[in-house]
Amino acid sequence: MNRRAEKMAENKAKLITSARKAFADKGFAASSMDDLTSNVGLTRGALYHNFGDKKGLLAAVVEQIDSEMALKAKAEGEHCANEWEGLLAEGTAYIEMALVPEVQRIVLLDGPAFLGDPSQWPSQSGCLQSTFKKVDRLINCGVLKQVDVEAASRLLNGAALNAALWVAASSSPEEVLPKAVEAFKTLSMGLLK
């Protein structure tokens, strides 16, 4: 039984890796299920068993990449002098990742088009909870104004996410990025006491 679970986990990982490459290269719509499975020596049955369908596989790939984005953003924040600067750095890093081709295509373009509102994705929930804790501490320490913690957290996360979506969908992302980052920082500063 243990070997069977290991094999299933291995097949799942193979499918995610194959899909991640295909979705980045061709996009979700142009990637066929046969391509996704045959590239790693598996059948459509393995895809259906592990993910339900191609859309379920996209959700798993988005979850993986979005989680990696959150870790990278968090790492950027840890290099800062204080928690407020760290929170801004995390949001800025998230927005800047909209220039990474894989992130742009899979998470910020195809993800919303086929999976719906990104703010409802499980990976975004983790980011929101982290922001919630930081905002709560910053309010309690007197760094931020006395505002509703959940509202401020949702607005900060939403601003970073929507800025990243704007950059990714733009015909000139490199030109839009500095505008998005500047506006994100300016809006965020309004929370300072």
PDB file of C-alpha atoms in Angstrom:
ATOM      1  CA  MET A   1       0.000   0.000   0.000  1.00  0.00           C
ATOM      2  CA  ASN A   2       2.840   2.409   0.842  1.00  0.00           C
ATOM      3  CA  ARG A   3       4.498   1.765  -2.532  1.00  0.00           C
ATOM      4  CA  ARG A   4       1.175   2.495  -4.255  1.00  0.00           C
ATOM      5  CA  ALA A   5       0.902   5.858  -2.473  1.00  0.00           C
ATOM      6  CA  GLU A   6       4.488   6.671  -3.451  1.00  0.00           C
ATOM      7  CA  LYS A   7       3.758   5.814  -7.100  1.00  0.00           C
ATOM      8  CA  MET A   8       0.630   7.996  -7.075  1.00  0.00           C
ATOM      9  CA  ALA A   9       2.596  10.906  -5.607  1.00  0.00           C
ATOM     10  CA  GLU A  10       5.313  10.387  -8.218  1.00  0.00           C
ATOM     11  CA  ASN A  11       2.756  10.347 -11.056  1.00  0.00           C
ATOM     12  CA  LYS A  12       1.082  13.464  -9.682  1.00  0.00           C
ATOM     13  CA  ALA A  13       4.435  15.273  -9.548  1.00  0.00           C
ATOM     14  CA  LYS A  14       5.267  14.170 -13.104  1.00  0.00           C
ATOM     15  CA  LEU A  15       1.953  15.490 -14.396  1.00  0.00           C
ATOM     16  CA  ILE A  16       2.392  18.836 -12.631  1.00  0.00           C
ATOM     17  CA  THR A  17       5.918  19.204 -14.025  1.00  0.00           C
ATOM     18  CA  SER A  18       4.775  18.315 -17.545  1.00  0.00           C
ATOM     19  CA  ALA A  19       1.778  20.641 -17.345  1.00  0.00           C
ATOM     20  CA  ARG A  20       3.822  23.482 -15.932  1.00  0.00           C
ATOM     21  CA  LYS A  21       6.166  23.354 -18.926  1.00  0.00           C
ATOM     22  CA  ALA A  22       3.371  22.940 -21.466  1.00  0.00           C
ATOM     23  CA  PHE A  23       1.193  25.688 -19.982  1.00  0.00           C
ATOM     24  CA  ALA A  24       4.174  28.059 -19.886  1.00  0.00           C
ATOM     25  CA  ASP A  25       5.176  27.260 -23.479  1.00  0.00           C
ATOM     26  CA  LYS A  26       1.790  26.920 -25.195  1.00  0.00           C
ATOM     27  CA  GLY A  27      -0.782  28.207 -22.734  1.00  0.00           C
ATOM     28  CA  PHE A  28      -3.561  26.223 -21.081  1.00  0.00           C
ATOM     29  CA  ALA A  29      -5.957  26.141 -24.035  1.00  0.00           C
ATOM     30  CA  ALA A  30      -3.374  24.952 -26.563  1.00  0.00           C
ATOM     31  CA  SER A  31      -1.996  22.172 -24.332  1.00  0.00           C
ATOM     32  CA  SER A  32      -3.652  18.839 -25.053  1.00  0.00           C
ATOM     33  CA  MET A  33      -4.207  16.226 -22.387  1.00  0.00           C
ATOM     34  CA  ASP A  34      -2.394  13.686 -24.553  1.00  0.00           C
ATOM     35  CA  ASP A  35       0.674  15.937 -24.673  1.00  0.00           C
ATOM     36  CA  LEU A  36       0.559  16.433 -20.901  1.00  0.00           C
ATOM     37  CA  THR A  37       0.406  12.713 -20.190  1.00  0.00           C
ATOM     38  CA  SER A  38       2.461  11.101 -22.959  1.00  0.00           C
ATOM     39  CA  ASN A  39       5.428  13.392 -22.264  1.00  0.00           C
ATOM     40  CA  VAL A  40       5.841  11.654 -18.907  1.00  0.00           C
ATOM     41  CA  GLY A  41       4.763   8.155 -19.951  1.00  0.00           C
ATOM     42  CA  LEU A  42       1.321   8.273 -18.346  1.00  0.00           C
ATOM     43  CA  THR A  43      -2.241   7.945 -19.597  1.00  0.00           C
ATOM     44  CA  ARG A  44      -5.236  10.264 -19.472  1.00  0.00           C
ATOM     45  CA  GLY A  45      -6.531   7.984 -16.735  1.00  0.00           C
ATOM     46  CA  ALA A  46      -3.687   9.105 -14.480  1.00  0.00           C
ATOM     47  CA  LEU A  47      -4.589  12.720 -15.119  1.00  0.00           C
ATOM     48  CA  TYR A  48      -8.285  12.101 -14.397  1.00  0.00           C
ATOM     49  CA  HIS A  49      -7.483  10.055 -11.296  1.00  0.00           C
ATOM     50  CA  ASN A  50      -5.170  12.666  -9.795  1.00  0.00           C
ATOM     51  CA  PHE A  51      -6.794  15.930 -10.906  1.00  0.00           C
ATOM     52  CA  GLY A  52     -10.285  15.184 -12.213  1.00  0.00           C
ATOM     53  CA  ASP A  53      -9.614  16.967 -15.493  1.00  0.00           C
ATOM     54  CA  LYS A  54      -7.250  19.354 -17.252  1.00  0.00           C
ATOM     55  CA  LYS A  55      -8.667  22.299 -15.302  1.00  0.00           C
ATOM     56  CA  GLY A  56      -7.901  20.483 -12.040  1.00  0.00           C
ATOM     57  CA  LEU A  57      -4.331  20.056 -13.249  1.00  0.00           C
ATOM     58  CA  LEU A  58      -4.143  23.779 -14.023  1.00  0.00           C
ATOM     59  CA  ALA A  59      -5.346  24.515 -10.488  1.00  0.00           C
ATOM     60  CA  ALA A  60      -2.545  22.335  -9.084  1.00  0.00           C
ATOM     61  CA  VAL A  61       0.070  24.070 -11.254  1.00  0.00           C
ATOM     62  CA  VAL A  62      -1.237  27.515 -10.285  1.00  0.00           C
ATOM     63  CA  GLU A  63      -1.195  26.498  -6.615  1.00  0.00           C
ATOM     64  CA  GLN A  64       2.433  25.389  -6.917  1.00  0.00           C
ATOM     65  CA  ILE A  65       3.637  28.525  -8.708  1.00  0.00           C
ATOM     66  CA  ASP A  66       1.581  30.919  -6.579  1.00  0.00           C
ATOM     67  CA  SER A  67       2.976  29.281  -3.435  1.00  0.00           C
ATOM     68  CA  GLU A  68       6.506  29.719  -4.792  1.00  0.00           C
ATOM     69  CA  MET A  69       5.704  33.372  -5.503  1.00  0.00           C
ATOM     70  CA  ALA A  70       4.535  33.849  -1.923  1.00  0.00           C
ATOM     71  CA  LEU A  71       7.767  32.318  -0.592  1.00  0.00           C
ATOM     72  CA  LYS A  72       9.893  34.568  -2.823  1.00  0.00           C
ATOM     73  CA  ALA A  73       7.921  37.630  -1.766  1.00  0.00           C
ATOM     74  CA  LYS A  74       8.268  36.669   1.895  1.00  0.00           C
ATOM     75  CA  ALA A  75      12.025  36.244   1.447  1.00  0.00           C
ATOM     76  CA  GLU A  76      12.218  39.779   0.025  1.00  0.00           C
ATOM     77  CA  GLY A  77      10.373  41.105   3.047  1.00  0.00           C
ATOM     78  CA  GLU A  78      12.735  39.400   5.468  1.00  0.00           C
ATOM     79  CA  HIS A  79      15.660  41.503   4.197  1.00  0.00           C
ATOM     80  CA  CYS A  80      14.029  44.734   5.329  1.00  0.00           C
ATOM     81  CA  ALA A  81      14.794  46.841   8.384  1.00  0.00           C
ATOM     82  CA  ASN A  82      11.308  46.562   9.855  1.00  0.00           C
ATOM     83  CA  GLU A  83       8.006  44.780   9.392  1.00  0.00           C
ATOM     84  CA  TRP A  84       6.303  47.682   7.595  1.00  0.00           C
ATOM     85  CA  GLU A  85       9.058  47.909   4.982  1.00  0.00           C
ATOM     86  CA  GLY A  86       8.955  44.127   4.742  1.00  0.00           C
ATOM     87  CA  LEU A  87       5.225  44.167   4.029  1.00  0.00           C
ATOM     88  CA  LEU A  88       5.734  46.731   1.254  1.00  0.00           C
ATOM     89  CA  ALA A  89       8.656  44.745  -0.145  1.00  0.00           C
ATOM     90  CA  GLU A  90       6.537  41.578  -0.257  1.00  0.00           C
ATOM     91  CA  GLY A  91       3.782  43.327  -2.188  1.00  0.00           C
ATOM     92  CA  THR A  92       6.277  44.912  -4.541  1.00  0.00           C
ATOM     93  CA  ALA A  93       8.036  41.584  -5.149  1.00  0.00           C
ATOM     94  CA  TYR A  94       4.703  39.939  -5.940  1.00  0.00           C
ATOM     95  CA  ILE A  95       3.919  42.651  -8.486  1.00  0.00           C
ATOM     96  CA  GLU A  96       7.396  42.389 -10.032  1.00  0.00           C
ATOM     97  CA  MET A  97       6.962  38.656 -10.589  1.00  0.00           C
ATOM     98  CA  ALA A  98       4.352  39.561 -13.213  1.00  0.00           C
ATOM     99  CA  LEU A  99       7.321  39.990 -15.572  1.00  0.00           C
ATOM    100  CA  VAL A 100       8.363  36.333 -15.191  1.00  0.00           C
ATOM    101  CA  PRO A 101       6.973  34.631 -18.336  1.00  0.00           C
ATOM    102  CA  GLU A 102       5.798  31.465 -16.543  1.00  0.00           C
ATOM    103  CA  VAL A 103       4.073  33.460 -13.797  1.00  0.00           C
ATOM    104  CA  GLN A 104       2.587  35.874 -16.288  1.00  0.00           C
ATOM    105  CA  ARG A 105       1.087  33.233 -18.535  1.00  0.00           C
ATOM    106  CA  ILE A 106      -0.004  30.558 -16.062  1.00  0.00           C
ATOM    107  CA  VAL A 107      -0.891  32.396 -12.856  1.00  0.00           C
ATOM    108  CA  LEU A 108      -1.902  35.857 -14.021  1.00  0.00           C
ATOM    109  CA  LEU A 109      -3.442  35.255 -17.452  1.00  0.00           C
ATOM    110  CA  ASP A 110      -4.633  31.649 -17.819  1.00  0.00           C
ATOM    111  CA  GLY A 111      -5.363  31.120 -14.115  1.00  0.00           C
ATOM    112  CA  PRO A 112      -8.038  33.818 -13.827  1.00  0.00           C
ATOM    113  CA  ALA A 113      -9.401  33.042 -17.318  1.00  0.00           C
ATOM    114  CA  PHE A 114     -10.011  29.361 -16.527  1.00  0.00           C
ATOM    115  CA  LEU A 115     -10.141  29.150 -12.708  1.00  0.00           C
ATOM    116  CA  GLY A 116     -11.939  32.385 -11.869  1.00  0.00           C
ATOM    117  CA  ASP A 117     -11.225  35.048  -9.256  1.00  0.00           C
ATOM    118  CA  PRO A 118      -7.640  34.655  -7.974  1.00  0.00           C
ATOM    119  CA  SER A 119      -8.558  36.125  -4.586  1.00  0.00           C
ATOM    120  CA  GLN A 120     -10.570  32.931  -4.000  1.00  0.00           C
ATOM    121  CA  TRP A 121      -7.702  30.522  -4.729  1.00  0.00           C
ATOM    122  CA  PRO A 122      -6.410  28.501  -1.742  1.00  0.00           C
ATOM    123  CA  SER A 123      -2.868  29.843  -2.223  1.00  0.00           C
ATOM    124  CA  GLN A 124      -4.146  33.413  -1.921  1.00  0.00           C
ATOM    125  CA  SER A 125      -5.795  32.529   1.380  1.00  0.00           C
ATOM    126  CA  GLY A 126      -2.374  31.757   2.857  1.00  0.00           C
ATOM    127  CA  CYS A 127      -1.030  35.125   1.689  1.00  0.00           C
ATOM    128  CA  LEU A 128      -4.023  36.878   3.180  1.00  0.00           C
ATOM    129  CA  GLN A 129      -3.554  35.184   6.558  1.00  0.00           C
ATOM    130  CA  SER A 130       0.099  36.221   6.626  1.00  0.00           C
ATOM    131  CA  THR A 131      -0.812  39.814   5.759  1.00  0.00           C
ATOM    132  CA  PHE A 132      -3.559  39.761   8.386  1.00  0.00           C
ATOM    133  CA  LYS A 133      -1.057  38.867  11.130  1.00  0.00           C
ATOM    134  CA  LYS A 134       1.438  41.520  10.032  1.00  0.00           C
ATOM    135  CA  VAL A 135      -1.167  44.261   9.751  1.00  0.00           C
ATOM    136  CA  ASP A 136      -2.549  43.335  13.175  1.00  0.00           C
ATOM    137  CA  ARG A 137       0.927  43.609  14.728  1.00  0.00           C
ATOM    138  CA  LEU A 138       1.633  46.896  12.955  1.00  0.00           C
ATOM    139  CA  ILE A 139      -1.636  48.391  14.207  1.00  0.00           C
ATOM    140  CA  ASN A 140      -0.974  47.168  17.751  1.00  0.00           C
ATOM    141  CA  CYS A 141       2.549  48.635  17.647  1.00  0.00           C
ATOM    142  CA  GLY A 142       1.196  52.005  16.544  1.00  0.00           C
ATOM    143  CA  VAL A 143       2.818  51.928  13.096  1.00  0.00           C
ATOM    144  CA  LEU A 144      -0.503  51.823  11.246  1.00  0.00           C
ATOM    145  CA  LYS A 145      -3.718  53.739  11.832  1.00  0.00           C
ATOM    146  CA  GLN A 146      -6.519  52.107  13.803  1.00  0.00           C
ATOM    147  CA  VAL A 147      -8.360  50.516  10.891  1.00  0.00           C
ATOM    148  CA  ASP A 148     -10.116  47.212  10.533  1.00  0.00           C
ATOM    149  CA  VAL A 149      -7.381  44.567  10.247  1.00  0.00           C
ATOM    150  CA  GLU A 150      -9.245  42.369   7.797  1.00  0.00           C
ATOM    151  CA  ALA A 151     -10.247  45.270   5.557  1.00  0.00           C
ATOM    152  CA  ALA A 152      -6.694  46.659   5.445  1.00  0.00           C
ATOM    153  CA  SER A 153      -5.220  43.198   4.804  1.00  0.00           C
ATOM    154  CA  ARG A 154      -7.662  42.412   2.008  1.00  0.00           C
ATOM    155  CA  LEU A 155      -7.060  45.786   0.386  1.00  0.00           C
ATOM    156  CA  LEU A 156      -3.259  45.438   0.544  1.00  0.00           C
ATOM    157  CA  ASN A 157      -3.378  41.926  -0.916  1.00  0.00           C
ATOM    158  CA  GLY A 158      -5.936  42.953  -3.508  1.00  0.00           C
ATOM    159  CA  ALA A 159      -3.868  45.950  -4.560  1.00  0.00           C
ATOM    160  CA  ALA A 160      -0.750  43.798  -5.092  1.00  0.00           C
ATOM    161  CA  LEU A 161      -2.697  41.084  -6.908  1.00  0.00           C
ATOM    162  CA  ASN A 162      -4.535  43.498  -9.178  1.00  0.00           C
ATOM    163  CA  ALA A 163      -1.345  45.406  -9.917  1.00  0.00           C
ATOM    164  CA  ALA A 164       0.304  42.119 -10.951  1.00  0.00           C
ATOM    165  CA  LEU A 165      -2.713  41.230 -13.102  1.00  0.00           C
ATOM    166  CA  TRP A 166      -2.521  44.656 -14.774  1.00  0.00           C
ATOM    167  CA  VAL A 167       1.205  44.283 -15.487  1.00  0.00           C
ATOM    168  CA  ALA A 168       0.733  40.774 -16.908  1.00  0.00           C
ATOM    169  CA  ALA A 169      -2.165  41.766 -19.173  1.00  0.00           C
ATOM    170  CA  SER A 170      -0.479  44.913 -20.437  1.00  0.00           C
ATOM    171  CA  SER A 171       0.907  45.112 -23.960  1.00  0.00           C
ATOM    172  CA  SER A 172       4.003  46.749 -22.417  1.00  0.00           C
ATOM    173  CA  PRO A 173       4.548  45.150 -18.989  1.00  0.00           C
ATOM    174  CA  GLU A 174       7.989  46.707 -18.465  1.00  0.00           C
ATOM    175  CA  GLU A 175       6.486  50.178 -18.818  1.00  0.00           C
ATOM    176  CA  VAL A 176       3.478  49.436 -16.613  1.00  0.00           C
ATOM    177  CA  LEU A 177       5.467  47.809 -13.786  1.00  0.00           C
ATOM    178  CA  PRO A 178       6.996  50.970 -12.264  1.00  0.00           C
ATOM    179  CA  LYS A 179       3.612  52.715 -12.392  1.00  0.00           C
ATOM    180  CA  ALA A 180       1.948  49.778 -10.643  1.00  0.00           C
ATOM    181  CA  VAL A 181       4.631  49.573  -7.948  1.00  0.00           C
ATOM    182  CA  GLU A 182       4.546  53.322  -7.298  1.00  0.00           C
ATOM    183  CA  ALA A 183       0.758  53.345  -6.984  1.00  0.00           C
ATOM    184  CA  PHE A 184       0.830  50.277  -4.699  1.00  0.00           C
ATOM    185  CA  LYS A 185       3.326  51.956  -2.378  1.00  0.00           C
ATOM    186  CA  THR A 186       1.464  55.269  -2.415  1.00  0.00           C
ATOM    187  CA  LEU A 187      -1.846  53.604  -1.556  1.00  0.00           C
ATOM    188  CA  SER A 188      -0.213  51.533   1.177  1.00  0.00           C
ATOM    189  CA  MET A 189       1.385  54.590   2.772  1.00  0.00           C
ATOM    190  CA  GLY A 190      -2.103  55.881   3.503  1.00  0.00           C
ATOM    191  CA  LEU A 191      -2.295  53.287   6.282  1.00  0.00           C
ATOM    192  CA  LEU A 192       0.693  54.738   8.155  1.00  0.00           C
ATOM    193  CA  LYS A 193      -0.066  56.561  11.387  1.00  0.00           C
TER     194      LYS A 193
END
